[in-house]
mmCIF file of N, CA, C and O and ligand atoms in Angstrom:
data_model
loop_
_atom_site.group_PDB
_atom_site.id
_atom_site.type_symbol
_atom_site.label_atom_id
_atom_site.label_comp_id
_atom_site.label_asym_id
_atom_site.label_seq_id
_atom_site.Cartn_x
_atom_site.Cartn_y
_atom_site.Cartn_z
ATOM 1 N N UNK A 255 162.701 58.229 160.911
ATOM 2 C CA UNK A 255 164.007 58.675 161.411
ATOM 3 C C UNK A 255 165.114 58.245 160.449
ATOM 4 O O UNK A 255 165.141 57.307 159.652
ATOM 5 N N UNK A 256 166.035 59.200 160.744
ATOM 6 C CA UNK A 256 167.399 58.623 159.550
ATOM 7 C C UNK A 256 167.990 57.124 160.389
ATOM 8 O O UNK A 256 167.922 57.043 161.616
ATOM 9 N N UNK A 257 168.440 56.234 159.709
ATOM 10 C CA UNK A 257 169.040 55.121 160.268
ATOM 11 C C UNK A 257 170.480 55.391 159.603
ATOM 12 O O UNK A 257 171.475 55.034 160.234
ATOM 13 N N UNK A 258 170.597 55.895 158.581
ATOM 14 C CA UNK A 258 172.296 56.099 158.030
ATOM 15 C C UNK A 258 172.438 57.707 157.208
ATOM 16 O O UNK A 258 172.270 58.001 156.025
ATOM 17 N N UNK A 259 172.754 58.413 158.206
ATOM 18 C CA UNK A 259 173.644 59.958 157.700
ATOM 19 C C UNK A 259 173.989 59.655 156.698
ATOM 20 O O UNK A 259 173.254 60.055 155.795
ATOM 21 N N UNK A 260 175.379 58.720 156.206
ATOM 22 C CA UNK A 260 176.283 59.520 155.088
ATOM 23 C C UNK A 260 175.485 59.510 153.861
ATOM 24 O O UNK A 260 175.873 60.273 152.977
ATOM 25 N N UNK A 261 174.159 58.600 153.564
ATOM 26 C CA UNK A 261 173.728 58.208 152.350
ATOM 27 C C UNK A 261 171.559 58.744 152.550
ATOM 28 O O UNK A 261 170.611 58.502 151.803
ATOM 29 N N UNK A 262 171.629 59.372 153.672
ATOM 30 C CA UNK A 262 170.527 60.122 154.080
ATOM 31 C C UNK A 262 169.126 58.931 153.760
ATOM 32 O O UNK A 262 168.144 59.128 153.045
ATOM 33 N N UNK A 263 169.454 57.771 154.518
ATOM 34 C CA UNK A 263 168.452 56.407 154.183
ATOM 35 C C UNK A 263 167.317 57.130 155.280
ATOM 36 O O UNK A 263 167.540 58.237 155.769
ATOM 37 N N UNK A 264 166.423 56.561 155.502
ATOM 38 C CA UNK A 264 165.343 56.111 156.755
ATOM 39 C C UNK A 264 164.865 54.783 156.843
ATOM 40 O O UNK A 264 164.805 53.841 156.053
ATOM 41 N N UNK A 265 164.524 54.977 158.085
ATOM 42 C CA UNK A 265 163.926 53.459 158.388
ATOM 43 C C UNK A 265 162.702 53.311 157.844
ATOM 44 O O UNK A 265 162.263 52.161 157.823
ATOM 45 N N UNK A 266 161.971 54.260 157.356
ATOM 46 C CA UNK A 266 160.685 54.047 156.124
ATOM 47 C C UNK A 266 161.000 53.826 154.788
ATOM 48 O O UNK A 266 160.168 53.381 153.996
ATOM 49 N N UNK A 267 162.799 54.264 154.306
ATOM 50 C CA UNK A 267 162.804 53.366 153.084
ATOM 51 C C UNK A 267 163.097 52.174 153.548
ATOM 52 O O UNK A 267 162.063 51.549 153.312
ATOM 53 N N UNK A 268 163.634 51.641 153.918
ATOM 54 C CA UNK A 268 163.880 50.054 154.578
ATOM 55 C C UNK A 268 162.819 49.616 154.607
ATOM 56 O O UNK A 268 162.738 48.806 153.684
ATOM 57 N N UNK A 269 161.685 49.688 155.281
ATOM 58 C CA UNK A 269 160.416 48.927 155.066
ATOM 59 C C UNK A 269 159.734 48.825 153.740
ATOM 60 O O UNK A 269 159.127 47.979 153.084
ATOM 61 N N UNK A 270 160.145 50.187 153.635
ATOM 62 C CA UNK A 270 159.316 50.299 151.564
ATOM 63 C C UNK A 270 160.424 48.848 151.111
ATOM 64 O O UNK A 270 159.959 47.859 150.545
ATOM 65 N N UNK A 271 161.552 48.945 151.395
ATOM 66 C CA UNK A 271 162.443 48.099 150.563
ATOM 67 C C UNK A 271 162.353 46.944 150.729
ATOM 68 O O UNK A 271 162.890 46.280 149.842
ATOM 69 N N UNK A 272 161.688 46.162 151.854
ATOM 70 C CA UNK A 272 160.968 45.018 152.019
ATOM 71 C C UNK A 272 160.149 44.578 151.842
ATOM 72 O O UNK A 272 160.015 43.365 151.682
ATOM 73 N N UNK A 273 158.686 45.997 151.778
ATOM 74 C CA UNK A 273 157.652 45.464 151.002
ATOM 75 C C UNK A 273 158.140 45.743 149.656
ATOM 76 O O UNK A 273 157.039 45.887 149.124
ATOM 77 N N UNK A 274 158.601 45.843 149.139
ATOM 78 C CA UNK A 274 158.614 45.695 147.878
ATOM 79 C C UNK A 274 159.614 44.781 147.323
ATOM 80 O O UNK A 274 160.093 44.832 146.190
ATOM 81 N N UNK A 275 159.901 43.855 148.342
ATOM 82 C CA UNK A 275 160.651 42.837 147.772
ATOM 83 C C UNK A 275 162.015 42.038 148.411
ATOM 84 O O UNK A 275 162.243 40.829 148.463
ATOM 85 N N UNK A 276 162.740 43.065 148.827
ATOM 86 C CA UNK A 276 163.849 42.883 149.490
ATOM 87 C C UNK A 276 163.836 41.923 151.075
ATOM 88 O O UNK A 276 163.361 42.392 152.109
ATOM 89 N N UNK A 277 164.488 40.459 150.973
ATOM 90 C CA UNK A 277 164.060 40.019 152.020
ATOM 91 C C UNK A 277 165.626 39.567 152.653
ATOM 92 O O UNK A 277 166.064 38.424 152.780
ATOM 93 N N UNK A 278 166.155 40.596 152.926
ATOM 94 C CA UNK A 278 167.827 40.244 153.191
ATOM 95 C C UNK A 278 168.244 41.298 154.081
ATOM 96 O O UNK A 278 167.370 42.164 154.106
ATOM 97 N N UNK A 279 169.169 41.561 154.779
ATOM 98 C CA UNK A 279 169.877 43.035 154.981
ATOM 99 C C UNK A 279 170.338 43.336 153.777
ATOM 100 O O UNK A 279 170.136 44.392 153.176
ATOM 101 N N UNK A 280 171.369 41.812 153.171
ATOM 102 C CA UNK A 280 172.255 42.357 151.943
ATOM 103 C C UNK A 280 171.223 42.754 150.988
ATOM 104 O O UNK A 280 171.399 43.926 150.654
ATOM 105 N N UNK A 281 170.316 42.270 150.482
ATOM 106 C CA UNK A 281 169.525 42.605 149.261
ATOM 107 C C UNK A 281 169.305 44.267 149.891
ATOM 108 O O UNK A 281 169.957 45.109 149.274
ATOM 109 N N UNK A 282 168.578 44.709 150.878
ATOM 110 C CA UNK A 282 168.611 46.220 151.374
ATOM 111 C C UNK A 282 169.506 46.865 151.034
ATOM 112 O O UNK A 282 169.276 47.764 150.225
ATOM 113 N N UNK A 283 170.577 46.699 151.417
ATOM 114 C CA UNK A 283 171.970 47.337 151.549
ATOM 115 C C UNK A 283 172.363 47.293 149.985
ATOM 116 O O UNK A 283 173.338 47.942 149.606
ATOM 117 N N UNK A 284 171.787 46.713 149.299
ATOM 118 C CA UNK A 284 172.455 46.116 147.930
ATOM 119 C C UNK A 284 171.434 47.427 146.996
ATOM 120 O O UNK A 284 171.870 48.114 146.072
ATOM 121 N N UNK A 285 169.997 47.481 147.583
ATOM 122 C CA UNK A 285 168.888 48.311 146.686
ATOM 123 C C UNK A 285 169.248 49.868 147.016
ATOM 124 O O UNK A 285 169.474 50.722 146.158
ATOM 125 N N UNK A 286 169.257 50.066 148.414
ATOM 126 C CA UNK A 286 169.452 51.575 149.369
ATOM 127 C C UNK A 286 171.030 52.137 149.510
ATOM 128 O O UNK A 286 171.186 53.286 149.922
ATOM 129 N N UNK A 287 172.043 51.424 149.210
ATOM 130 C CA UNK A 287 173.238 51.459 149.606
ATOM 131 C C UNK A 287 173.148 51.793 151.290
ATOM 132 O O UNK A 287 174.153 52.258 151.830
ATOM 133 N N UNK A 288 172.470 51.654 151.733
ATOM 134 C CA UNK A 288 172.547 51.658 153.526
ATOM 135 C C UNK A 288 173.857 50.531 153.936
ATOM 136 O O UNK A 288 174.021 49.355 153.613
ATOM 137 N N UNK A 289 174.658 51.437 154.763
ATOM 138 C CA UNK A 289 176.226 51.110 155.467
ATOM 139 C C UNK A 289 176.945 51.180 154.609
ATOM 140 O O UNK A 289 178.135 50.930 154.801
ATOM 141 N N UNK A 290 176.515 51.510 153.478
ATOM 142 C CA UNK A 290 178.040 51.338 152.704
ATOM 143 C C UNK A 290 179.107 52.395 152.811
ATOM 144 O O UNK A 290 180.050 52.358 152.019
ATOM 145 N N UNK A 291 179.065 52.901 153.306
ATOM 146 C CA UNK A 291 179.932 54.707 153.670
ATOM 147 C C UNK A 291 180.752 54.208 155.045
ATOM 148 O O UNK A 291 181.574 53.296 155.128
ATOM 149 N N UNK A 292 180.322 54.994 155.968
ATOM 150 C CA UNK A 292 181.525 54.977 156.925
ATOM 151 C C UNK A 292 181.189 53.172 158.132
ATOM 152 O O UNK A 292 181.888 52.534 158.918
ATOM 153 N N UNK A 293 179.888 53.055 157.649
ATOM 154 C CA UNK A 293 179.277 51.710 158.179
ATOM 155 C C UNK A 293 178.702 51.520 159.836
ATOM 156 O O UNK A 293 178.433 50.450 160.383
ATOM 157 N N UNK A 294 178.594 53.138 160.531
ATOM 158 C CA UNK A 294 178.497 52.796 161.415
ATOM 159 C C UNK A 294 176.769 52.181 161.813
ATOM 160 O O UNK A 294 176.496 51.638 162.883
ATOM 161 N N UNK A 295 176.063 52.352 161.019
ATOM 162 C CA UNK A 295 174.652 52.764 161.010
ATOM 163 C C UNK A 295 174.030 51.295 160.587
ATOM 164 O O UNK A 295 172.817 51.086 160.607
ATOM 165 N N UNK A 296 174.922 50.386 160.234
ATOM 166 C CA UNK A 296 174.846 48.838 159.597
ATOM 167 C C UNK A 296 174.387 47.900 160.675
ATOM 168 O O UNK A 296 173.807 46.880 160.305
ATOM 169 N N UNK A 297 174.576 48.116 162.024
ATOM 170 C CA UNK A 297 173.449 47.370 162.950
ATOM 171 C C UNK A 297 172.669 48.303 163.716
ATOM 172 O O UNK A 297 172.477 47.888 164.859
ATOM 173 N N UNK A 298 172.183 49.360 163.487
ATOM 174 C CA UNK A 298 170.235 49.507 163.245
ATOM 175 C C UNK A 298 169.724 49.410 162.432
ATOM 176 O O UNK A 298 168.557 49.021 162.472
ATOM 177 N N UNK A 299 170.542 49.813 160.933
ATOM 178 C CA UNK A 299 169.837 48.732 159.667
ATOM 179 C C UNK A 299 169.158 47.562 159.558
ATOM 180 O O UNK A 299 168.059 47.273 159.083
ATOM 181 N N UNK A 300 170.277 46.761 160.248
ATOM 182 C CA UNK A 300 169.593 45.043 160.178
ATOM 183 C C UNK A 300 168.951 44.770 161.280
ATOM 184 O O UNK A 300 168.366 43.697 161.427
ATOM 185 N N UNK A 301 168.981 45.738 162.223
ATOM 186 C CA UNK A 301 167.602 46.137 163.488
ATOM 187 C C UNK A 301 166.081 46.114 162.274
ATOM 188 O O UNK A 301 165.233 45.239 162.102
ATOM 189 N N UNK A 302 166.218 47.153 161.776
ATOM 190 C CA UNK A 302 165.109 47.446 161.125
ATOM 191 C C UNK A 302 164.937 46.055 160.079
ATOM 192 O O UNK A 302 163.929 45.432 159.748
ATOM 193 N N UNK A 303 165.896 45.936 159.846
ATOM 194 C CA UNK A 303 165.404 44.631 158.393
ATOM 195 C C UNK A 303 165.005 43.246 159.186
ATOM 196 O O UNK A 303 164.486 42.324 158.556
ATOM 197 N N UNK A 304 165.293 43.128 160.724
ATOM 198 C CA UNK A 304 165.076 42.123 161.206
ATOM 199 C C UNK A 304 163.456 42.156 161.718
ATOM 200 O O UNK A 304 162.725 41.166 161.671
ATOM 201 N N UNK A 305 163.004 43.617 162.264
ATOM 202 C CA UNK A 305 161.699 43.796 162.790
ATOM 203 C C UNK A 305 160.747 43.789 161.603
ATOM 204 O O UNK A 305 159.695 43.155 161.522
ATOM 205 N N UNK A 306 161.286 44.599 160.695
ATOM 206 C CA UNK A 306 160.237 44.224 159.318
ATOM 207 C C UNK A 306 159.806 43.057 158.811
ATOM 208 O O UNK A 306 158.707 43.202 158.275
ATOM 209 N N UNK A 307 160.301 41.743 158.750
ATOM 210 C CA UNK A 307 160.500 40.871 158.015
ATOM 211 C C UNK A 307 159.942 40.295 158.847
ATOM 212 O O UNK A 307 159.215 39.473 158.290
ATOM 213 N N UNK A 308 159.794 40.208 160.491
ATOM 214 C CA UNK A 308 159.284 39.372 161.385
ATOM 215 C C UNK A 308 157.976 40.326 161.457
ATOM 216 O O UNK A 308 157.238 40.163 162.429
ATOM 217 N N UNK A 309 157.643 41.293 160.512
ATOM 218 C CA UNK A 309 156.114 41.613 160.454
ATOM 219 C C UNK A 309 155.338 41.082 159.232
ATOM 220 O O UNK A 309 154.133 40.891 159.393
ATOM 221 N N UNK A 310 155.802 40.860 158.215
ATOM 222 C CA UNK A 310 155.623 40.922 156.944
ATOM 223 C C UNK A 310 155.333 39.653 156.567
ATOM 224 O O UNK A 310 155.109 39.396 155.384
HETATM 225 FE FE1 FES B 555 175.281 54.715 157.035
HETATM 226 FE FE2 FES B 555 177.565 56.013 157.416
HETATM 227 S S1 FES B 555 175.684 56.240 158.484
HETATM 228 S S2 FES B 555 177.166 54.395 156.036
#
């Protein structure tokens, strides 16, 4: 599913972006630009970066 419209992210790149390294929201947000636009989409982001990381 999309987690952020303005920059057309998903919540399957977010996980790619953790397994492959990223263990932050900011480091995410920093690799995907996820929230950086209008920002509304910036807490199901760190929804997703919080459930990933507590799998991984
Ligand atoms: Fe992600 Fe707007 S929906 S920045």
């Amino acid at each position: 599913m999309y987690v952020c419209l303005c920059l057309g992210v998903t919540d399957g790149q977010i996980r790619e972006a953790i397994y492959e390294g990223c263990c932050s929201y900011r480091e995410v947000r920093n690799a995907l630009e996820v929230g950086t636009q209008c920002g509304k989409c910036a807490c199901v982001a760190k929804q997703v970066v919080k459930e990933t990381l507590a799998e991984v």
